[in-house]
Structure formats: C-alpha cells, structure tokens
GROMACS .gro file of N, CA and C in nm:
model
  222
    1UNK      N    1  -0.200  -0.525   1.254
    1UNK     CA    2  -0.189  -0.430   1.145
    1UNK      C    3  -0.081  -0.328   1.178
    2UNK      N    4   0.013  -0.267   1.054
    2UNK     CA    5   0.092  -0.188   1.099
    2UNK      C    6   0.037  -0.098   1.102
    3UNK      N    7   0.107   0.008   1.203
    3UNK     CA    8   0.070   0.185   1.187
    3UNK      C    9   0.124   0.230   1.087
    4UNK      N   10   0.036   0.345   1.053
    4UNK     CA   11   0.123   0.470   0.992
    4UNK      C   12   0.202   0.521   0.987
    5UNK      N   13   0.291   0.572   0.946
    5UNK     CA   14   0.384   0.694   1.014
    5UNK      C   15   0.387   0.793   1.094
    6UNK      N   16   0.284   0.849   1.025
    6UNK     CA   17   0.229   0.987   1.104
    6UNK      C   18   0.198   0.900   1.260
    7UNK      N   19   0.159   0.782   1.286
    7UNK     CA   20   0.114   0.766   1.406
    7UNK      C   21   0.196   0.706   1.509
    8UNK      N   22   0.362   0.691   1.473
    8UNK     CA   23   0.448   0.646   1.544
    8UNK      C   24   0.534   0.781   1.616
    9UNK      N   25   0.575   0.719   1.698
    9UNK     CA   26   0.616   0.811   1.800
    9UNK      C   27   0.768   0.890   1.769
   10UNK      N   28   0.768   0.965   1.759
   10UNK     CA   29   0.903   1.113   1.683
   10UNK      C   30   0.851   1.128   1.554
   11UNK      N   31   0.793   1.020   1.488
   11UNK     CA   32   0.747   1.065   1.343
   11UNK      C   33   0.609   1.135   1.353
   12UNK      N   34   0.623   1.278   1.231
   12UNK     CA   35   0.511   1.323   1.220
   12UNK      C   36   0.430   1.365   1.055
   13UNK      N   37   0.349   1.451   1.054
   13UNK     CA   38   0.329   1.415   0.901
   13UNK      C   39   0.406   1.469   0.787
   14UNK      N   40   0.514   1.560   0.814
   14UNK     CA   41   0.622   1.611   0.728
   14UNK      C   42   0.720   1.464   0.685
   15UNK      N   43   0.727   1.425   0.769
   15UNK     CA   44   0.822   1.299   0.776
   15UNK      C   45   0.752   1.176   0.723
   16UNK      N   46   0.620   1.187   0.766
   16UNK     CA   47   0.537   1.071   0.681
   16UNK      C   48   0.493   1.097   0.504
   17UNK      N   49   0.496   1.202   0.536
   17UNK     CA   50   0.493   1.277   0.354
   17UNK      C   51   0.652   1.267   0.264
   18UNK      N   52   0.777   1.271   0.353
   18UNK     CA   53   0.882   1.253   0.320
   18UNK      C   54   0.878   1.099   0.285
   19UNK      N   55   0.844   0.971   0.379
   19UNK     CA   56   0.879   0.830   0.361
   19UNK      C   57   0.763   0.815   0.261
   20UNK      N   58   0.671   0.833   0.264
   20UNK     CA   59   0.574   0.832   0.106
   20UNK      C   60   0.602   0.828  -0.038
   21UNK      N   61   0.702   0.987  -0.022
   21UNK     CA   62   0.793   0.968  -0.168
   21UNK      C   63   0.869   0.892  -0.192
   22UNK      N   64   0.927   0.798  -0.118
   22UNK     CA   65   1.012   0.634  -0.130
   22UNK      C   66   0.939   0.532  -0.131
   23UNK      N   67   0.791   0.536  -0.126
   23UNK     CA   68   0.695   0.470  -0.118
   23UNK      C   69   0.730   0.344   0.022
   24UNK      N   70   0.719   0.427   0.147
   24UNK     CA   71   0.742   0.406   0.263
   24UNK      C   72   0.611   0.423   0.338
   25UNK      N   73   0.494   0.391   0.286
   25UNK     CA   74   0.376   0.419   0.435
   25UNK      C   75   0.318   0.346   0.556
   26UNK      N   76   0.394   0.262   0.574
   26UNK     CA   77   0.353   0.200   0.778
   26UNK      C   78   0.507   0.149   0.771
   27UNK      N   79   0.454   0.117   0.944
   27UNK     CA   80   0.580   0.088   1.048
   27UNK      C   81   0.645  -0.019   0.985
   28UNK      N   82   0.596  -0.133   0.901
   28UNK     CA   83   0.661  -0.284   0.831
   28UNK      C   84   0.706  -0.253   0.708
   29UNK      N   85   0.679  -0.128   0.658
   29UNK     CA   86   0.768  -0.111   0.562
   29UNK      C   87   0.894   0.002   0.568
   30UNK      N   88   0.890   0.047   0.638
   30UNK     CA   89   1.013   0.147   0.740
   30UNK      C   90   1.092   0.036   0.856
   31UNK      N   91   1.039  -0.045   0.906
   31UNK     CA   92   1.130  -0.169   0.952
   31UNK      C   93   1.186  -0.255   0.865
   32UNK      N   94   1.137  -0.289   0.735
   32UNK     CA   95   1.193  -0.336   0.652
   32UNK      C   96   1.314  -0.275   0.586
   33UNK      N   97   1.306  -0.155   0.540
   33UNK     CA   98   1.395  -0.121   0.491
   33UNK      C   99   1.500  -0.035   0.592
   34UNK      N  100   1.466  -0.042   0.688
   34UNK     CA  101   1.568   0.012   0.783
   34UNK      C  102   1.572   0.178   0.770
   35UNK      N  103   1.624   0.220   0.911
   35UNK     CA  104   1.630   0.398   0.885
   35UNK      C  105   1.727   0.408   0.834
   36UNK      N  106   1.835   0.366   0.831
   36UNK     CA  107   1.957   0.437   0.759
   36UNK      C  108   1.936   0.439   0.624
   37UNK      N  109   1.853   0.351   0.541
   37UNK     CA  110   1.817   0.332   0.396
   37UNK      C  111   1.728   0.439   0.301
   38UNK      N  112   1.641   0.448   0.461
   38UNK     CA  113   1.529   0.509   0.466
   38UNK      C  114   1.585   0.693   0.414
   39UNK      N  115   1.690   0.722   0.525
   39UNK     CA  116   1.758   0.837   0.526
   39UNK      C  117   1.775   0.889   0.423
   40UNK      N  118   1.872   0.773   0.361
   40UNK     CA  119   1.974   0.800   0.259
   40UNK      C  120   1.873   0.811   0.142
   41UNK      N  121   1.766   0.743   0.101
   41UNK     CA  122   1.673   0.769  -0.042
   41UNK      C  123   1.586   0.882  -0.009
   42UNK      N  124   1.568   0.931   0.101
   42UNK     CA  125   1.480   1.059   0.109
   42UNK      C  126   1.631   1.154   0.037
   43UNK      N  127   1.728   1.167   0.096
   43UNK     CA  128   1.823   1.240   0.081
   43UNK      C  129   1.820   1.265  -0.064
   44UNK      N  130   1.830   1.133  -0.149
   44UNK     CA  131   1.874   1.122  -0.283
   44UNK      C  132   1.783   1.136  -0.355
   45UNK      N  133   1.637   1.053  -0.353
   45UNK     CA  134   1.535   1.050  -0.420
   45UNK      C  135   1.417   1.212  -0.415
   46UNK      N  136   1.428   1.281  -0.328
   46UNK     CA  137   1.339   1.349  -0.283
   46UNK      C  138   1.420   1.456  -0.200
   47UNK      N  139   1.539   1.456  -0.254
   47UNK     CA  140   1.641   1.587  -0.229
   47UNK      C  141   1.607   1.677  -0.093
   48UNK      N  142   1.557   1.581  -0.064
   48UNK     CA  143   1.598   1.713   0.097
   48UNK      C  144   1.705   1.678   0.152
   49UNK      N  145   1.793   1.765   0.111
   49UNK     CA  146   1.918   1.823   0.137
   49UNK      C  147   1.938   1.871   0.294
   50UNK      N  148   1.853   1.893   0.304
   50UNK     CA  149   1.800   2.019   0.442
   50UNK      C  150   1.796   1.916   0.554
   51UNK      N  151   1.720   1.794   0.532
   51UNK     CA  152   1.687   1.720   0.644
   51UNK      C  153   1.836   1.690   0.713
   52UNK      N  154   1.785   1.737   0.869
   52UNK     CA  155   1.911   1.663   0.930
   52UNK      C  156   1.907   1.577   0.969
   53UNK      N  157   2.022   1.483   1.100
   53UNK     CA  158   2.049   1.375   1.119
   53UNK      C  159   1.924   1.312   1.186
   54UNK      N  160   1.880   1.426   1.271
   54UNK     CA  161   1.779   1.419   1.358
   54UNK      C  162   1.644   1.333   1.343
   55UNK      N  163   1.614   1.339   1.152
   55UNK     CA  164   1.540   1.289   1.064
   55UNK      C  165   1.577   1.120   1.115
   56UNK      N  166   1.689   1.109   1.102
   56UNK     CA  167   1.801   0.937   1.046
   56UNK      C  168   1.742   0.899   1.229
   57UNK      N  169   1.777   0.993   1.346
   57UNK     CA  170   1.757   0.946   1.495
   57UNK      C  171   1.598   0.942   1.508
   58UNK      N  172   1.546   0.978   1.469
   58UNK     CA  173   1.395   0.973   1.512
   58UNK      C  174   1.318   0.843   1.441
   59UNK      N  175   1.380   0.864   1.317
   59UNK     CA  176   1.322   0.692   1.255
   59UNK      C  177   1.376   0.548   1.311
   60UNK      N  178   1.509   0.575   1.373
   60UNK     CA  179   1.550   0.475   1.474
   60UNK      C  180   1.467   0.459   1.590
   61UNK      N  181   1.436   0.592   1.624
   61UNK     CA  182   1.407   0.587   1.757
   61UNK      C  183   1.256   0.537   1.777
   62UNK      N  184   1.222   0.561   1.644
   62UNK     CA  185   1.051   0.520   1.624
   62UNK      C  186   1.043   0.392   1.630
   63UNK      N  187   1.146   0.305   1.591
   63UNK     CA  188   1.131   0.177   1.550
   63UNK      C  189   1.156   0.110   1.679
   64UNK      N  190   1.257   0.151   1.746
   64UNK     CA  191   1.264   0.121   1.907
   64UNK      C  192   1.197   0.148   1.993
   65UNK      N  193   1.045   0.245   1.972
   65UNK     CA  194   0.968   0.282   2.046
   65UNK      C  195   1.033   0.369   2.185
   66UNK      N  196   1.143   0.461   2.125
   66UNK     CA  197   1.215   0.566   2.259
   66UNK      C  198   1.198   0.670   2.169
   67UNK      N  199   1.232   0.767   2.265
   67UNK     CA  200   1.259   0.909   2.195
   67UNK      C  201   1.367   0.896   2.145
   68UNK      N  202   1.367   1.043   2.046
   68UNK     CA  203   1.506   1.007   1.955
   68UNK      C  204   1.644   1.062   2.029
   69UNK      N  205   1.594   1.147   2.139
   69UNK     CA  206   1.712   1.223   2.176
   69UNK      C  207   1.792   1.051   2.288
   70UNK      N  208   1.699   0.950   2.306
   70UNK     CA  209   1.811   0.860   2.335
   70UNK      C  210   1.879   0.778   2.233
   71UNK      N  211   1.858   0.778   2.115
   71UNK     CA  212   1.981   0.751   2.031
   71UNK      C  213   2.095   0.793   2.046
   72UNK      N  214   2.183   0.705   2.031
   72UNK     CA  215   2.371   0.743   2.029
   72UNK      C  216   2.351   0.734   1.894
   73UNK      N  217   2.475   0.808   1.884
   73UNK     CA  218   2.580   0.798   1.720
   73UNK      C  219   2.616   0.635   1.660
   74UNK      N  220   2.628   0.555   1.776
   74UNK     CA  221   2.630   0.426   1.783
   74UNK      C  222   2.530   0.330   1.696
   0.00000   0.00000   0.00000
C-alpha cells in the first residue's frame, strides 16, 4: 500500500494539503506524476506563488527516500 504524504520523509502536512489540491494523496500518485509536475500545478493551480524551490527538492527527495538538502540542481 502506498503512504501518504504527510508520512513520507521532507513531506509534511502543509505540503500534503498543497498535493491534495492537484488531487495528489499517496506516494504512487506523486511518483506518477513526478515532482517537477507536481511543482509546477501547485504553482499554477493553487497559486502558491510563495512556495519555493525547496518545495520542487523535498518532493524529489521524498521519492528517493534522502533528505532534500542532498538534491543537486541536477
């Protein structure tokens, strides 16, 4: 079974309330659509403007099971 959001690691429930409004709630549907996708429709759909990149590295980093501060720009 997949997890939650809230229960993966850099993600918490601001961020799981953010992938919700894209209708994003567990780990197989945030792997599916990838973080960069993920990013970009919170951005557009649900206007947080505000969110930084940090948002885009932590959903990578969730999916790789690392912290986000080891994401590169890469």
């Amino acid at each position: 079974m997949s997890r939650g959001i809230a229960q993966m690691r850099n993600l918490g429930p601001a961020m799981a309330r953010a992938l919700a409004e894209i209708g994003v709630s567990n780990e197989e549907e945030l792997r599916a659509l990838g973080p960069v996708e993920a990013y970009a429709r919170i951005l557009f759909f649900v206007g947080k403007r505000g969110m930084s990149l940090n948002a885009l590295y932590s959903m990578d980093a969730a999916l790789k099971e690392q912290s986000w501060t080891e994401v590169t720009a890469a």
